[in-house]
Structure formats: structure tokens, C-alpha cells
Coordinates of C-alpha atoms in Angstrom, one line a residue:
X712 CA 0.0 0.0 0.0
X713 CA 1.4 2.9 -0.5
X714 CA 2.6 5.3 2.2
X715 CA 0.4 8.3 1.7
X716 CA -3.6 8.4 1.7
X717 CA -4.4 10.5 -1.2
X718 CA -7.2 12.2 -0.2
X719 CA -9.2 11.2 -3.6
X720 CA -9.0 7.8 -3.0
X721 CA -12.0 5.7 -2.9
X722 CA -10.8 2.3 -1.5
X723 CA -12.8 2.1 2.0
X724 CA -10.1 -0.5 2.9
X725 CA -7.4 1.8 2.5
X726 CA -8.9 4.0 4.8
X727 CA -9.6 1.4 7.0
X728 CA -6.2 0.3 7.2
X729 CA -5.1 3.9 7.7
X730 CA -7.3 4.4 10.8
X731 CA -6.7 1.3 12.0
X732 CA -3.3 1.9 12.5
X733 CA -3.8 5.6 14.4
X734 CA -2.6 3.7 17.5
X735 CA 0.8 2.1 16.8
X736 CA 1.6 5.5 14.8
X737 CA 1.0 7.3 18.4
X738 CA 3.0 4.9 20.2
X739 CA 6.1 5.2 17.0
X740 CA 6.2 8.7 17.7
X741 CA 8.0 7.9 20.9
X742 CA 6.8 11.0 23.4
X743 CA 6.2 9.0 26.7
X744 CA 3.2 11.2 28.0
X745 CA 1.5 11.0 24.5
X746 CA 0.1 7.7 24.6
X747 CA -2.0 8.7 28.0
X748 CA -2.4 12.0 26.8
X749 CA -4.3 10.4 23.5
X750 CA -6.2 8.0 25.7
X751 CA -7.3 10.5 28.0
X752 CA -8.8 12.8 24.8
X753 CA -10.2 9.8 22.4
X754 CA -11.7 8.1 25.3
X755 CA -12.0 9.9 28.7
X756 CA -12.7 13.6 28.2
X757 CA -15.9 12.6 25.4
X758 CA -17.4 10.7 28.4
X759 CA -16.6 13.3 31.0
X760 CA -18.0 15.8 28.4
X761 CA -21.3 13.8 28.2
X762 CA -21.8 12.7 31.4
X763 CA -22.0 16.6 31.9
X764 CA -24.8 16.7 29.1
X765 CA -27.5 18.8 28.5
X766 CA -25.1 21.4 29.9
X767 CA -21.7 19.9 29.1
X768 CA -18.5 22.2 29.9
X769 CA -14.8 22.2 29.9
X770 CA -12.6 22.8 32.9
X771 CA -9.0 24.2 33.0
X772 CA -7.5 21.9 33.9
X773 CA -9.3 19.7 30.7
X774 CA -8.2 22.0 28.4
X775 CA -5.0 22.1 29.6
X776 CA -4.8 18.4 28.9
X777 CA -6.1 18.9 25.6
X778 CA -3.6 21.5 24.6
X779 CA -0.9 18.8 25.8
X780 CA -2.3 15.9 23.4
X781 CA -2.9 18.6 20.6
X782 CA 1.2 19.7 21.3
X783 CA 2.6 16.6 21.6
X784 CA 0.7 15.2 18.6
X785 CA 1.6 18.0 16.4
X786 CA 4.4 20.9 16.7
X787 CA 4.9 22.0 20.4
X788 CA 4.2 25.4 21.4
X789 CA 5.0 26.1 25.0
X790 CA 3.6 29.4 24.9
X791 CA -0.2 27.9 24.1
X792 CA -0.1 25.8 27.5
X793 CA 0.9 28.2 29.3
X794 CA -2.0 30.4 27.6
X795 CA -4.3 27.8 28.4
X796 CA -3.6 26.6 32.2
X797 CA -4.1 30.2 33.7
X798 CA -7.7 30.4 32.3
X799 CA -10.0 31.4 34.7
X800 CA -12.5 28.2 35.8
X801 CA -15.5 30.0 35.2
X802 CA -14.3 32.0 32.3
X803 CA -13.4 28.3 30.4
X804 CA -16.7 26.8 31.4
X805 CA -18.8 29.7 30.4
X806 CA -17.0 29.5 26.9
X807 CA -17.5 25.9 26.6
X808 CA -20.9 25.8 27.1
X809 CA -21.8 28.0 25.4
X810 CA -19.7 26.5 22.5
X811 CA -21.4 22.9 22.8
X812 CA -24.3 24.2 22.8
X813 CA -23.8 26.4 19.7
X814 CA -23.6 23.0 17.8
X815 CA -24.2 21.9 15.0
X816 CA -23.7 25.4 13.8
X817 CA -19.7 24.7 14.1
X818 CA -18.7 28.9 12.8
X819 CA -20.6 29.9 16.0
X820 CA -19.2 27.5 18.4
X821 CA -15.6 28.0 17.8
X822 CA -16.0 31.6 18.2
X823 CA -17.3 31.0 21.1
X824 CA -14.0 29.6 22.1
X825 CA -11.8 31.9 20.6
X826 CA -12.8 34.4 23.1
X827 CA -10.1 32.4 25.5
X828 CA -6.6 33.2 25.6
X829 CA -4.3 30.7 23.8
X830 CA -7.4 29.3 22.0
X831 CA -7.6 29.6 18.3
X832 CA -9.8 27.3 15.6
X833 CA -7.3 24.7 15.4
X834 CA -7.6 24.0 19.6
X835 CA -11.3 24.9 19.3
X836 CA -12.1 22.5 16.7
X837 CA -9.8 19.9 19.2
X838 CA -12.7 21.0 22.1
X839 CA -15.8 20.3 19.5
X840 CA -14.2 17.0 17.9
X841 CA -13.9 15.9 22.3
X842 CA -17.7 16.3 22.3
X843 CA -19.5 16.2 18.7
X844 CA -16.6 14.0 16.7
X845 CA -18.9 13.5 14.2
X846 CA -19.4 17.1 13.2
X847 CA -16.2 18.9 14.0
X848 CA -12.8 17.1 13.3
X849 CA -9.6 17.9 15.0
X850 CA -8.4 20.5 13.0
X851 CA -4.4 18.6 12.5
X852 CA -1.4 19.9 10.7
X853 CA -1.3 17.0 8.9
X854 CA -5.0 16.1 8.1
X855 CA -5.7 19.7 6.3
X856 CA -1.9 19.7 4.6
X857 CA -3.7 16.6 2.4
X858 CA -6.9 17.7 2.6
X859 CA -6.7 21.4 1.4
X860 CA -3.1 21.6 0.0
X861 CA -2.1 24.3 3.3
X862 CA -1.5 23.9 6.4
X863 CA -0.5 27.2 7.6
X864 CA -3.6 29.2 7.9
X865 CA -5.4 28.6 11.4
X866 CA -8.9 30.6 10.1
X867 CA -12.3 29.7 10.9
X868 CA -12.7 29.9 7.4
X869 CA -10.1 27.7 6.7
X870 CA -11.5 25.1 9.0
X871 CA -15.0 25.4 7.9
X872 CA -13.6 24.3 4.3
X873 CA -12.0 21.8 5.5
X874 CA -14.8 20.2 8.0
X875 CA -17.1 20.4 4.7
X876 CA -14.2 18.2 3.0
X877 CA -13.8 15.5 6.0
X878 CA -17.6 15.8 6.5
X879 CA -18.1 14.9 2.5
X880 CA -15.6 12.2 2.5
X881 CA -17.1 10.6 5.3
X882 CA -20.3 10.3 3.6
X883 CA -18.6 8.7 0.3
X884 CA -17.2 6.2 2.9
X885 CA -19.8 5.4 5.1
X886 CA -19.6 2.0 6.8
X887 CA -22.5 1.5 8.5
X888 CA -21.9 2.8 12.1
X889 CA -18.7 1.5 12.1
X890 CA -17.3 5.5 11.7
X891 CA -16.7 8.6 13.6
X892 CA -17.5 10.3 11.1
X893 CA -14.9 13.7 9.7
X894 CA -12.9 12.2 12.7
X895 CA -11.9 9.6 11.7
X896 CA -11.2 10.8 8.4
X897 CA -8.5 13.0 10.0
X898 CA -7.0 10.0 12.2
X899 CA -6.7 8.2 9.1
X900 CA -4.7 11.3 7.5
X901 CA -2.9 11.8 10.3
X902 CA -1.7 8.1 10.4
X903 CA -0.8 8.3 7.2
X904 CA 1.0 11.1 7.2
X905 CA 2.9 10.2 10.1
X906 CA 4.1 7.2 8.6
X907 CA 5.0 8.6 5.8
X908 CA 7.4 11.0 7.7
X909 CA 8.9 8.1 9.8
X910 CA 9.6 6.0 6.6
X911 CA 11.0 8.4 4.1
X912 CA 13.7 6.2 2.5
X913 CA 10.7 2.7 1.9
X914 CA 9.6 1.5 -1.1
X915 CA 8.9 4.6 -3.2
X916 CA 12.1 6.7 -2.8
X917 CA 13.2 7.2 -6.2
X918 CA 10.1 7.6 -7.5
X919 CA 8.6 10.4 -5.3
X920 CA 11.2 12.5 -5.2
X921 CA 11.1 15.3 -7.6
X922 CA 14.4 17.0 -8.5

């Protein structure tokens, strides 16, 4: 199979085999506190978040959190986390309310939390993908480099392109209820792309390199 998921692709099992593999990429990246971090936002902070339902919030110190698994899966910017972990309690559960509640109308709920310090689309779409994954993907480096081309504008415009792109994918896919929806698109992208990174000299080296 080839290293990288073009994002045109139609072949449900490549995708498959891409998401599949979102955990053992995690682990290759070696960063000791990532693995807990990742299990703590795929699987802890969506039930803490709905347990909280019909008013669900976020707290500081979950934020925080989620700023360390959005760092430590992507590039890390100190500067964010600090941002993040002096937030006011209220002032980050007011926001985040608000936000979830905002929902489905994503433009409105990320503004919402762009109001905080530290907090721009790319970590508000992290917040929205924690509670609604199947309307709001994560908002990765590496998910909207493949699906849009760029990866260096952060705008609410730019991630309301590329949620319609994830969101319209996951429809060509659809396995019945076996998928997250635009999330999982991005954790198969993300695989991918790591991989891709981590084996640069495999099978296609002469071939992909342009001069």
C-alpha cells in the first residue's frame, strides 16, 4: 500500500487500514506522556463531556490536557499551554458551554471559544471534535496539509472548508456505524501522514522525489 492516503481515494479499505493503524503511529512517535495523553482525549474527556450533558462544559484543567495531546501530537508550542492553564475556571466553562451548545452550527461555536486566551480554531475544533466527533474534526497539521493543500492558515474559514471536505468524505465512505465520522477521516490522514514522515527512504524513494 502505498505510504500516503491520497485524499481522492475511494478504497474504504485503504482508509480502514489507515485508521486502523492511528494507535501504533501514536506509540512510534515515541513521546512518553503521549500515549496517556491520546487515551485521555479519544476516550476519557468525550465521556466526562457527556456525562455533563444537556449542559456539558470544559474545565482548566481539561483544556490544559487537551492542549498537551494537541502539542505533543503535532508541533509544540510552550507558549499555548501556558496560555491555556491560567484560564480562569468560570471563564473556560462559560466559553465551553456556550460552545457545545452552539452545535451543529460549528462557525458559532468555535468563536465562542476563541474568546479564550491561547485558544484559536485549530484547539477549538480539538474542544468540538472531544464532544461532537462526528461534526467537527480535530483541525491537524497534517490532516488539512492533504486535505486542502495548506497547512498554515489557522482561520475559521479555513476550517470550515476543510470540515465540509472531512464531512463529504465521510459520507462517500460510510460503513454502516462502524465510523466517527470527519474524525476519523483526520485520524486516518494523520496516520498516514505520520508514517509517511517516519519511513522516508521505503519503497517509493526514487520515485517520489522530484528534483
Amino acid at each position: 500500500m502505498a505510504m500516503e492516503l491520497d485524499f481522492k481515494c475511494s478504497d474504504v479499505g485503504a482508509w480502514k487500514e489507515a485508521l486502523s493503524s492511528y494507535e501504533s503511529r501514536i506509540e512510534s512517535l515515541n513521546k512518553p506522556e503521549l500515549v496517556a495523553l491520546d487515551q485521555f482525549y479519544r476516550l476519557k474527556l468525550p465521556s466526562l463531556l457527556h456525562d455533563r450533558d444537556p449542559n456539558p462544559y470544559l474545565t482548566t484543567s481539561e483544556l490544559s490536557q487537551l492542549m498537551k495531546w494537541k502539542l505533543s501530537r503535532g508541533k509544540w508550542r510552550p507558549r499555548l499551554l501556558d496560555f491555556v492553564s491560567s484560564l480562569d475556571d468560570s471563564v473556560v466553562k462559560s466559553a465551553s458551554e456556550k460552545a457545545f451548545k452552539s452545535l451543529p452550527d460549528i462557525s458559532k461555536a468555535v468563536k465562542e471559544l476563541t474568546v479564550l486566551k491561547g485558544v484559536g480554531p485549530a484547539t477549538a475544533s480539538a474542544v468540538l471534535a472531544a464532544y461532537a466527533p462526528d461534526i467537527a474534526p480535530f483541525m491537524s497539521d497534517e490532516a488539512v496539509e492533504v486535505a486542502l493543500g495548506n497547512s498554515k492558515d489557522y482561520s475559521l474559514r479555513q476550517y470550515l472548508l476543510f470540515v465540509t471536505k472531512l464531512q463529504d468524505k465521510a459520507k462517500e465512505l460510510k460503513l454502516k456505524g462502524e465510523w466517527d465520522g470527519p474524525s476519523d477521516i483526520e485520524r486516518a490522514l494523520w496516520s498516514c501522514t505520520v508514517r509517511a514522515k517516519s519511513q522516508p527512504e521505503k519503497s517509493s524513494s526514487g520515485k517520489k522525489r522530484k528534483r
